[in-house]
Amino acid sequence: MADVLTELKNLSEILQNRKTTLPKAHDIMTTYVKRIESLNRYPGQHAVDASQAEEVMEFKGEELRVGRSPIIDSAQFIRAVEDNMKERLFTTTANRAQVSVAANRKEAYNSLINQMAVLNPDNWDHDNPRFGDNEVRALCDVLHVNQQEAHLGFTEYKASGGRNIPNKMKKLLMAVDTLSPSNADCERGFSTMNNIITEYRSKLTTTNAANLLFISSVGPPCRQWDPLPYVKTWLGKGRRAAHSTSCMARRYTEEESYFSPLWKMWKSV
């Protein structure tokens, strides 16, 4: 179980990376499904350690005893994890969708992956001059990209052997790269929104909350912000600078506080 969880953790971290594209995520998921499946034939390090500890009935200096816990069939467990990954990852539908909807979404996902595969020069059939034309047109329909422009760019792209990317092709490639392989960005957005809309800022309007969320999610760090243009705008409206000596002095009102006797006692100590 520990070996399987380690593989799932590594896969999750790769999918959460913003630079991971959908074609790359598909290849990575396929690889990790095979890695988990191979644990039946080639046990992982944790399984080897557990087997050795079972033989001597000792683990890290502690004596082991036979308990009443049920024994898990490792082969069945690994097969169940593998089937679950294939059912949940290689599709575009939710986990609780109907069977008919899930089947259609799985077919749509496979079709989308096959269409994206023709953009990789390693998959080209150089003997067929019309290779990938139908896939590119179908991909343009799905991603709402100009079909004629992308087709011309793809023809030039193949003519260069994949070395040069024409400008007419860049819009399609950018649309492919912006497809998110996971909901990690959504989860990050929810966490950021919870930090912005707190119980003390519950009266924020939807517009202001959306602007703050946008800045927090995709905005540059504070060290890259140049305040000079905003300072000039502030001073240009007749307002005083912070170092101005002609500013009005701040007035403090002396009010007797409930804790004033306590403060006086501290001063006298």
PDB file of C-alpha atoms in Angstrom:
ATOM      1  CA  MET A   1       0.000   0.000   0.000  1.00  0.00           C
ATOM      2  CA  ALA A   2       2.848   2.398   0.803  1.00  0.00           C
ATOM      3  CA  ASP A   3       4.438   1.772  -2.599  1.00  0.00           C
ATOM      4  CA  VAL A   4       1.146   2.515  -4.375  1.00  0.00           C
ATOM      5  CA  LEU A   5       0.589   5.685  -2.341  1.00  0.00           C
ATOM      6  CA  THR A   6       4.109   6.855  -3.197  1.00  0.00           C
ATOM      7  CA  GLU A   7       3.403   6.450  -6.917  1.00  0.00           C
ATOM      8  CA  LEU A   8       0.074   8.284  -6.575  1.00  0.00           C
ATOM      9  CA  LYS A   9       1.751  11.115  -4.657  1.00  0.00           C
ATOM     10  CA  ASN A  10       4.363  11.587  -7.374  1.00  0.00           C
ATOM     11  CA  LEU A  11       1.682  11.531 -10.076  1.00  0.00           C
ATOM     12  CA  SER A  12      -0.430  14.091  -8.191  1.00  0.00           C
ATOM     13  CA  GLU A  13       2.505  16.486  -7.844  1.00  0.00           C
ATOM     14  CA  ILE A  14       3.213  16.308 -11.576  1.00  0.00           C
ATOM     15  CA  LEU A  15      -0.428  16.929 -12.493  1.00  0.00           C
ATOM     16  CA  GLN A  16      -0.610  19.930 -10.137  1.00  0.00           C
ATOM     17  CA  ASN A  17       2.239  21.666 -11.949  1.00  0.00           C
ATOM     18  CA  ARG A  18       0.907  24.570 -14.026  1.00  0.00           C
ATOM     19  CA  LYS A  19       3.371  23.773 -16.816  1.00  0.00           C
ATOM     20  CA  THR A  20       1.953  20.282 -17.332  1.00  0.00           C
ATOM     21  CA  THR A  21      -0.057  20.176 -20.563  1.00  0.00           C
ATOM     22  CA  LEU A  22      -2.836  17.713 -21.335  1.00  0.00           C
ATOM     23  CA  PRO A  23      -0.803  15.555 -23.793  1.00  0.00           C
ATOM     24  CA  LYS A  24       2.068  15.389 -21.309  1.00  0.00           C
ATOM     25  CA  ALA A  25      -0.334  14.551 -18.475  1.00  0.00           C
ATOM     26  CA  HIS A  26      -1.811  11.718 -20.542  1.00  0.00           C
ATOM     27  CA  ASP A  27       1.636  10.221 -21.142  1.00  0.00           C
ATOM     28  CA  ILE A  28       2.558  10.611 -17.478  1.00  0.00           C
ATOM     29  CA  MET A  29      -0.684   8.983 -16.301  1.00  0.00           C
ATOM     30  CA  THR A  30      -0.189   6.081 -18.688  1.00  0.00           C
ATOM     31  CA  THR A  31       3.335   5.610 -17.383  1.00  0.00           C
ATOM     32  CA  TYR A  32       2.271   5.634 -13.743  1.00  0.00           C
ATOM     33  CA  VAL A  33      -0.560   3.179 -14.373  1.00  0.00           C
ATOM     34  CA  LYS A  34       2.049   0.786 -15.800  1.00  0.00           C
ATOM     35  CA  ARG A  35       4.354   1.474 -12.845  1.00  0.00           C
ATOM     36  CA  ILE A  36       1.615   0.589 -10.375  1.00  0.00           C
ATOM     37  CA  GLU A  37       0.675  -2.486 -12.392  1.00  0.00           C
ATOM     38  CA  SER A  38       4.314  -3.632 -12.357  1.00  0.00           C
ATOM     39  CA  LEU A  39       4.323  -3.739  -8.544  1.00  0.00           C
ATOM     40  CA  ASN A  40       2.769  -7.207  -8.821  1.00  0.00           C
ATOM     41  CA  ARG A  41       5.840  -8.494 -10.638  1.00  0.00           C
ATOM     42  CA  TYR A  42       8.474  -6.189  -9.170  1.00  0.00           C
ATOM     43  CA  PRO A  43       7.656  -5.342  -5.525  1.00  0.00           C
ATOM     44  CA  GLY A  44       8.535  -1.873  -4.306  1.00  0.00           C
ATOM     45  CA  GLN A  45      10.939  -1.003  -1.530  1.00  0.00           C
ATOM     46  CA  HIS A  46       8.229  -0.874   1.150  1.00  0.00           C
ATOM     47  CA  ALA A  47       6.927  -4.297   0.124  1.00  0.00           C
ATOM     48  CA  VAL A  48      10.430  -5.735   0.310  1.00  0.00           C
ATOM     49  CA  ASP A  49      10.967  -4.227   3.762  1.00  0.00           C
ATOM     50  CA  ALA A  50       7.612  -5.590   4.959  1.00  0.00           C
ATOM     51  CA  SER A  51       8.411  -9.074   3.620  1.00  0.00           C
ATOM     52  CA  GLN A  52      11.780  -9.109   5.347  1.00  0.00           C
ATOM     53  CA  ALA A  53      10.220  -7.882   8.601  1.00  0.00           C
ATOM     54  CA  GLU A  54       7.601 -10.631   8.378  1.00  0.00           C
ATOM     55  CA  GLU A  55      10.256 -13.307   8.029  1.00  0.00           C
ATOM     56  CA  VAL A  56      12.110 -12.286  11.189  1.00  0.00           C
ATOM     57  CA  MET A  57       9.004 -10.863  12.943  1.00  0.00           C
ATOM     58  CA  GLU A  58      10.883  -7.653  13.704  1.00  0.00           C
ATOM     59  CA  PHE A  59      10.658  -4.130  12.245  1.00  0.00           C
ATOM     60  CA  LYS A  60      13.136  -1.367  13.140  1.00  0.00           C
ATOM     61  CA  GLY A  61      14.108  -3.091  16.355  1.00  0.00           C
ATOM     62  CA  GLU A  62      10.514  -3.719  17.460  1.00  0.00           C
ATOM     63  CA  GLU A  63       9.133  -7.223  17.836  1.00  0.00           C
ATOM     64  CA  LEU A  64       6.105  -8.004  15.691  1.00  0.00           C
ATOM     65  CA  ARG A  65       3.156 -10.106  16.767  1.00  0.00           C
ATOM     66  CA  VAL A  66       0.423 -11.801  14.791  1.00  0.00           C
ATOM     67  CA  GLY A  67      -2.742  -9.732  15.092  1.00  0.00           C
ATOM     68  CA  ARG A  68      -6.351 -10.104  14.092  1.00  0.00           C
ATOM     69  CA  SER A  69      -6.298  -7.592  11.245  1.00  0.00           C
ATOM     70  CA  PRO A  70      -7.431  -8.996   7.896  1.00  0.00           C
ATOM     71  CA  ILE A  71      -4.734  -9.734   5.347  1.00  0.00           C
ATOM     72  CA  ILE A  72      -4.943  -7.599   2.206  1.00  0.00           C
ATOM     73  CA  ASP A  73      -4.406  -9.373  -1.103  1.00  0.00           C
ATOM     74  CA  SER A  74      -1.708  -7.183  -2.648  1.00  0.00           C
ATOM     75  CA  ALA A  75      -2.390  -8.325  -6.213  1.00  0.00           C
ATOM     76  CA  GLN A  76      -6.110  -7.615  -5.890  1.00  0.00           C
ATOM     77  CA  PHE A  77      -5.449  -4.256  -4.272  1.00  0.00           C
ATOM     78  CA  ILE A  78      -3.057  -3.151  -7.014  1.00  0.00           C
ATOM     79  CA  ARG A  79      -5.487  -4.318  -9.699  1.00  0.00           C
ATOM     80  CA  ALA A  80      -8.313  -2.343  -8.057  1.00  0.00           C
ATOM     81  CA  VAL A  81      -6.188   0.819  -7.952  1.00  0.00           C
ATOM     82  CA  GLU A  82      -5.206   0.354 -11.582  1.00  0.00           C
ATOM     83  CA  ASP A  83      -8.826  -0.090 -12.714  1.00  0.00           C
ATOM     84  CA  ASN A  84      -9.924   2.916 -10.664  1.00  0.00           C
ATOM     85  CA  MET A  85      -7.234   5.124 -12.215  1.00  0.00           C
ATOM     86  CA  LYS A  86      -8.233   4.097 -15.732  1.00  0.00           C
ATOM     87  CA  GLU A  87     -11.877   4.799 -14.934  1.00  0.00           C
ATOM     88  CA  ARG A  88     -11.388   8.184 -13.280  1.00  0.00           C
ATOM     89  CA  LEU A  89      -8.350   9.762 -14.978  1.00  0.00           C
ATOM     90  CA  PHE A  90      -8.717   9.010 -18.680  1.00  0.00           C
ATOM     91  CA  THR A  91     -12.007  10.816 -19.163  1.00  0.00           C
ATOM     92  CA  THR A  92     -13.611  14.268 -19.015  1.00  0.00           C
ATOM     93  CA  THR A  93     -16.590  13.394 -16.848  1.00  0.00           C
ATOM     94  CA  ALA A  94     -17.256  13.546 -13.123  1.00  0.00           C
ATOM     95  CA  ASN A  95     -16.891  10.524 -10.890  1.00  0.00           C
ATOM     96  CA  ARG A  96     -20.643  10.166 -10.272  1.00  0.00           C
ATOM     97  CA  ALA A  97     -21.812  10.607 -13.833  1.00  0.00           C
ATOM     98  CA  GLN A  98     -24.173   8.118 -15.438  1.00  0.00           C
ATOM     99  CA  VAL A  99     -22.696   5.132 -17.232  1.00  0.00           C
ATOM    100  CA  SER A 100     -23.847   6.302 -20.674  1.00  0.00           C
ATOM    101  CA  VAL A 101     -22.445   9.799 -20.106  1.00  0.00           C
ATOM    102  CA  ALA A 102     -19.148   8.415 -18.809  1.00  0.00           C
ATOM    103  CA  ALA A 103     -18.750   6.202 -21.882  1.00  0.00           C
ATOM    104  CA  ASN A 104     -19.335   9.134 -24.249  1.00  0.00           C
ATOM    105  CA  ARG A 105     -16.935  11.367 -22.321  1.00  0.00           C
ATOM    106  CA  LYS A 106     -14.263   8.674 -22.319  1.00  0.00           C
ATOM    107  CA  GLU A 107     -14.606   8.321 -26.082  1.00  0.00           C
ATOM    108  CA  ALA A 108     -14.418  12.116 -26.477  1.00  0.00           C
ATOM    109  CA  TYR A 109     -11.284  12.198 -24.340  1.00  0.00           C
ATOM    110  CA  ASN A 110      -9.551   9.499 -26.404  1.00  0.00           C
ATOM    111  CA  SER A 111     -10.518  11.297 -29.602  1.00  0.00           C
ATOM    112  CA  LEU A 112      -9.093  14.571 -28.238  1.00  0.00           C
ATOM    113  CA  ILE A 113      -5.823  12.901 -27.262  1.00  0.00           C
ATOM    114  CA  ASN A 114      -5.484  11.326 -30.723  1.00  0.00           C
ATOM    115  CA  GLN A 115      -6.088  14.696 -32.351  1.00  0.00           C
ATOM    116  CA  MET A 116      -3.427  16.348 -30.206  1.00  0.00           C
ATOM    117  CA  ALA A 117      -0.968  13.560 -30.977  1.00  0.00           C
ATOM    118  CA  VAL A 118      -0.654  14.648 -34.622  1.00  0.00           C
ATOM    119  CA  LEU A 119       0.909  17.926 -33.458  1.00  0.00           C
ATOM    120  CA  ASN A 120       3.942  16.013 -32.206  1.00  0.00           C
ATOM    121  CA  PRO A 121       6.537  15.594 -34.979  1.00  0.00           C
ATOM    122  CA  ASP A 122       7.560  12.228 -33.513  1.00  0.00           C
ATOM    123  CA  ASN A 123       4.163  10.802 -34.559  1.00  0.00           C
ATOM    124  CA  TRP A 124       4.181  12.019 -38.160  1.00  0.00           C
ATOM    125  CA  ASP A 125       3.852   9.719 -41.152  1.00  0.00           C
ATOM    126  CA  HIS A 126       6.197  11.462 -43.586  1.00  0.00           C
ATOM    127  CA  ASP A 127       5.079   9.227 -46.451  1.00  0.00           C
ATOM    128  CA  ASN A 128       1.555  10.648 -46.269  1.00  0.00           C
ATOM    129  CA  PRO A 129       1.474  14.364 -47.276  1.00  0.00           C
ATOM    130  CA  ARG A 130      -2.065  14.719 -45.889  1.00  0.00           C
ATOM    131  CA  PHE A 131      -1.256  13.199 -42.522  1.00  0.00           C
ATOM    132  CA  GLY A 132      -3.057  14.929 -39.654  1.00  0.00           C
ATOM    133  CA  ASP A 133      -5.285  17.200 -41.763  1.00  0.00           C
ATOM    134  CA  ASN A 134      -8.555  15.742 -40.512  1.00  0.00           C
ATOM    135  CA  GLU A 135      -7.341  15.666 -36.905  1.00  0.00           C
ATOM    136  CA  VAL A 136      -6.273  19.321 -37.028  1.00  0.00           C
ATOM    137  CA  ARG A 137      -9.641  20.388 -38.450  1.00  0.00           C
ATOM    138  CA  ALA A 138     -11.497  18.464 -35.737  1.00  0.00           C
ATOM    139  CA  LEU A 139      -9.237  19.933 -33.058  1.00  0.00           C
ATOM    140  CA  CYS A 140      -9.925  23.452 -34.351  1.00  0.00           C
ATOM    141  CA  ASP A 141     -13.663  22.825 -34.055  1.00  0.00           C
ATOM    142  CA  VAL A 142     -13.291  21.685 -30.452  1.00  0.00           C
ATOM    143  CA  LEU A 143     -11.023  24.569 -29.406  1.00  0.00           C
ATOM    144  CA  HIS A 144     -12.802  27.215 -31.539  1.00  0.00           C
ATOM    145  CA  VAL A 145      -9.707  28.122 -33.564  1.00  0.00           C
ATOM    146  CA  ASN A 146      -9.763  29.321 -37.161  1.00  0.00           C
ATOM    147  CA  GLN A 147      -9.679  26.092 -39.135  1.00  0.00           C
ATOM    148  CA  GLN A 148      -8.266  27.398 -42.405  1.00  0.00           C
ATOM    149  CA  GLU A 149      -5.512  29.395 -40.758  1.00  0.00           C
ATOM    150  CA  ALA A 150      -4.457  26.505 -38.526  1.00  0.00           C
ATOM    151  CA  HIS A 151      -4.478  24.081 -41.485  1.00  0.00           C
ATOM    152  CA  LEU A 152      -2.130  26.330 -43.467  1.00  0.00           C
ATOM    153  CA  GLY A 153       0.117  26.684 -40.440  1.00  0.00           C
ATOM    154  CA  PHE A 154       0.159  22.918 -39.891  1.00  0.00           C
ATOM    155  CA  THR A 155       1.176  22.348 -43.531  1.00  0.00           C
ATOM    156  CA  GLU A 156       4.090  24.769 -43.132  1.00  0.00           C
ATOM    157  CA  TYR A 157       4.922  23.157 -39.786  1.00  0.00           C
ATOM    158  CA  LYS A 158       5.224  19.729 -41.419  1.00  0.00           C
ATOM    159  CA  ALA A 159       7.226  21.149 -44.324  1.00  0.00           C
ATOM    160  CA  SER A 160       9.839  22.435 -41.874  1.00  0.00           C
ATOM    161  CA  GLY A 161      10.044  19.035 -40.199  1.00  0.00           C
ATOM    162  CA  GLY A 162       8.728  20.492 -36.961  1.00  0.00           C
ATOM    163  CA  ARG A 163      11.718  22.815 -36.578  1.00  0.00           C
ATOM    164  CA  ASN A 164       9.876  26.101 -37.115  1.00  0.00           C
ATOM    165  CA  ILE A 165       6.419  26.962 -35.765  1.00  0.00           C
ATOM    166  CA  PRO A 166       4.540  29.332 -38.126  1.00  0.00           C
ATOM    167  CA  ASN A 167       2.520  32.181 -36.651  1.00  0.00           C
ATOM    168  CA  LYS A 168      -0.668  30.649 -38.066  1.00  0.00           C
ATOM    169  CA  MET A 169       0.033  27.541 -35.988  1.00  0.00           C
ATOM    170  CA  LYS A 170       0.825  29.242 -32.685  1.00  0.00           C
ATOM    171  CA  LYS A 171      -2.801  29.993 -31.810  1.00  0.00           C
ATOM    172  CA  LEU A 172      -3.746  26.317 -32.018  1.00  0.00           C
ATOM    173  CA  LEU A 173      -0.717  25.205 -30.011  1.00  0.00           C
ATOM    174  CA  MET A 174      -1.458  27.824 -27.374  1.00  0.00           C
ATOM    175  CA  ALA A 175      -5.052  26.647 -27.124  1.00  0.00           C
ATOM    176  CA  VAL A 176      -3.837  23.073 -26.599  1.00  0.00           C
ATOM    177  CA  ASP A 177      -1.350  24.123 -23.920  1.00  0.00           C
ATOM    178  CA  THR A 178      -3.991  26.054 -21.958  1.00  0.00           C
ATOM    179  CA  LEU A 179      -6.138  22.957 -21.390  1.00  0.00           C
ATOM    180  CA  SER A 180      -5.737  22.073 -17.728  1.00  0.00           C
ATOM    181  CA  PRO A 181      -5.168  18.365 -16.935  1.00  0.00           C
ATOM    182  CA  SER A 182      -6.407  18.704 -13.340  1.00  0.00           C
ATOM    183  CA  ASN A 183      -8.513  20.886 -11.044  1.00  0.00           C
ATOM    184  CA  ALA A 184      -5.488  22.045  -9.032  1.00  0.00           C
ATOM    185  CA  ASP A 185      -5.944  25.672 -10.150  1.00  0.00           C
ATOM    186  CA  CYS A 186      -9.580  25.585  -9.035  1.00  0.00           C
ATOM    187  CA  GLU A 187      -8.545  24.336  -5.601  1.00  0.00           C
ATOM    188  CA  ARG A 188      -5.910  27.070  -5.374  1.00  0.00           C
ATOM    189  CA  GLY A 189      -8.578  29.611  -6.302  1.00  0.00           C
ATOM    190  CA  PHE A 190     -10.911  28.401  -3.550  1.00  0.00           C
ATOM    191  CA  SER A 191      -8.100  28.627  -0.984  1.00  0.00           C
ATOM    192  CA  THR A 192      -7.230  32.151  -2.108  1.00  0.00           C
ATOM    193  CA  MET A 193     -10.887  33.200  -1.998  1.00  0.00           C
ATOM    194  CA  ASN A 194     -11.192  31.908   1.571  1.00  0.00           C
ATOM    195  CA  ASN A 195      -8.197  34.052   2.525  1.00  0.00           C
ATOM    196  CA  ILE A 196      -9.808  37.124   0.944  1.00  0.00           C
ATOM    197  CA  ILE A 197     -13.428  36.774   2.073  1.00  0.00           C
ATOM    198  CA  THR A 198     -13.192  36.325   5.827  1.00  0.00           C
ATOM    199  CA  GLU A 199     -15.702  36.952   8.592  1.00  0.00           C
ATOM    200  CA  TYR A 200     -14.265  40.463   8.964  1.00  0.00           C
ATOM    201  CA  ARG A 201     -14.536  41.231   5.218  1.00  0.00           C
ATOM    202  CA  SER A 202     -17.894  39.681   4.523  1.00  0.00           C
ATOM    203  CA  LYS A 203     -19.264  42.893   2.962  1.00  0.00           C
ATOM    204  CA  LEU A 204     -16.934  42.802  -0.033  1.00  0.00           C
ATOM    205  CA  THR A 205     -18.805  43.192  -3.295  1.00  0.00           C
ATOM    206  CA  THR A 206     -18.525  40.503  -5.939  1.00  0.00           C
ATOM    207  CA  THR A 207     -16.559  42.833  -8.221  1.00  0.00           C
ATOM    208  CA  ASN A 208     -13.986  43.750  -5.588  1.00  0.00           C
ATOM    209  CA  ALA A 209     -13.641  40.137  -4.456  1.00  0.00           C
ATOM    210  CA  ALA A 210     -13.126  39.034  -8.073  1.00  0.00           C
ATOM    211  CA  ASN A 211     -10.468  41.717  -8.625  1.00  0.00           C
ATOM    212  CA  LEU A 212      -8.607  40.754  -5.448  1.00  0.00           C
ATOM    213  CA  LEU A 213      -8.830  37.084  -6.396  1.00  0.00           C
ATOM    214  CA  PHE A 214      -7.436  37.813  -9.856  1.00  0.00           C
ATOM    215  CA  ILE A 215      -4.524  39.820  -8.450  1.00  0.00           C
ATOM    216  CA  SER A 216      -3.739  37.205  -5.808  1.00  0.00           C
ATOM    217  CA  SER A 217      -3.897  34.331  -8.300  1.00  0.00           C
ATOM    218  CA  VAL A 218      -2.058  35.663 -11.347  1.00  0.00           C
ATOM    219  CA  GLY A 219      -0.681  39.028 -10.244  1.00  0.00           C
ATOM    220  CA  PRO A 220       3.058  39.741  -9.990  1.00  0.00           C
ATOM    221  CA  PRO A 221       4.796  39.779  -6.595  1.00  0.00           C
ATOM    222  CA  CYS A 222       5.024  43.041  -4.652  1.00  0.00           C
ATOM    223  CA  ARG A 223       8.751  43.446  -5.394  1.00  0.00           C
ATOM    224  CA  GLN A 224       7.931  43.803  -9.107  1.00  0.00           C
ATOM    225  CA  TRP A 225       5.321  46.519  -8.534  1.00  0.00           C
ATOM    226  CA  ASP A 226       6.400  50.052  -9.464  1.00  0.00           C
ATOM    227  CA  PRO A 227       4.498  52.562  -7.281  1.00  0.00           C
ATOM    228  CA  LEU A 228       6.019  55.649  -8.959  1.00  0.00           C
ATOM    229  CA  PRO A 229       3.234  56.196 -11.570  1.00  0.00           C
ATOM    230  CA  TYR A 230       0.584  56.004  -8.862  1.00  0.00           C
ATOM    231  CA  VAL A 231       2.521  58.398  -6.611  1.00  0.00           C
ATOM    232  CA  LYS A 232       2.761  60.898  -9.467  1.00  0.00           C
ATOM    233  CA  THR A 233      -0.985  60.611 -10.069  1.00  0.00           C
ATOM    234  CA  TRP A 234      -1.626  61.154  -6.358  1.00  0.00           C
ATOM    235  CA  LEU A 235       0.578  64.267  -6.231  1.00  0.00           C
ATOM    236  CA  GLY A 236      -0.807  65.535  -9.530  1.00  0.00           C
ATOM    237  CA  LYS A 237      -4.260  65.813  -7.967  1.00  0.00           C
ATOM    238  CA  GLY A 238      -2.976  68.348  -5.428  1.00  0.00           C
ATOM    239  CA  ARG A 239      -2.456  65.965  -2.549  1.00  0.00           C
ATOM    240  CA  ARG A 240       0.535  66.271  -0.235  1.00  0.00           C
ATOM    241  CA  ALA A 241       3.461  63.896  -0.131  1.00  0.00           C
ATOM    242  CA  ALA A 242       4.330  61.947   2.989  1.00  0.00           C
ATOM    243  CA  HIS A 243       7.468  64.053   3.636  1.00  0.00           C
ATOM    244  CA  SER A 244       5.705  67.384   3.117  1.00  0.00           C
ATOM    245  CA  THR A 245       6.205  69.802   6.041  1.00  0.00           C
ATOM    246  CA  SER A 246       3.070  71.791   5.256  1.00  0.00           C
ATOM    247  CA  CYS A 247       0.706  68.985   6.122  1.00  0.00           C
ATOM    248  CA  MET A 248      -1.856  69.514   8.786  1.00  0.00           C
ATOM    249  CA  ALA A 249      -0.788  68.156  12.143  1.00  0.00           C
ATOM    250  CA  ARG A 250      -2.649  65.141  13.324  1.00  0.00           C
ATOM    251  CA  ARG A 251      -4.838  65.862  16.285  1.00  0.00           C
ATOM    252  CA  TYR A 252      -5.285  63.398  19.060  1.00  0.00           C
ATOM    253  CA  THR A 253      -8.225  63.529  21.399  1.00  0.00           C
ATOM    254  CA  GLU A 254      -7.403  62.685  24.964  1.00  0.00           C
ATOM    255  CA  GLU A 255     -10.083  60.388  26.271  1.00  0.00           C
ATOM    256  CA  GLU A 256     -10.098  58.632  29.568  1.00  0.00           C
ATOM    257  CA  SER A 257      -9.932  54.936  28.943  1.00  0.00           C
ATOM    258  CA  TYR A 258     -11.248  52.213  31.169  1.00  0.00           C
ATOM    259  CA  PHE A 259      -7.699  50.846  31.469  1.00  0.00           C
ATOM    260  CA  SER A 260      -6.059  54.218  32.243  1.00  0.00           C
ATOM    261  CA  PRO A 261      -5.486  53.379  35.946  1.00  0.00           C
ATOM    262  CA  LEU A 262      -3.785  50.177  34.925  1.00  0.00           C
ATOM    263  CA  TRP A 263      -1.508  52.004  32.505  1.00  0.00           C
ATOM    264  CA  LYS A 264      -0.542  54.513  35.181  1.00  0.00           C
ATOM    265  CA  MET A 265       0.315  51.666  37.534  1.00  0.00           C
ATOM    266  CA  TRP A 266       2.672  50.183  34.923  1.00  0.00           C
ATOM    267  CA  LYS A 267       4.469  53.546  34.554  1.00  0.00           C
ATOM    268  CA  SER A 268       5.015  53.775  38.288  1.00  0.00           C
ATOM    269  CA  VAL A 269       6.611  50.349  38.538  1.00  0.00           C
TER     270      VAL A 269
END
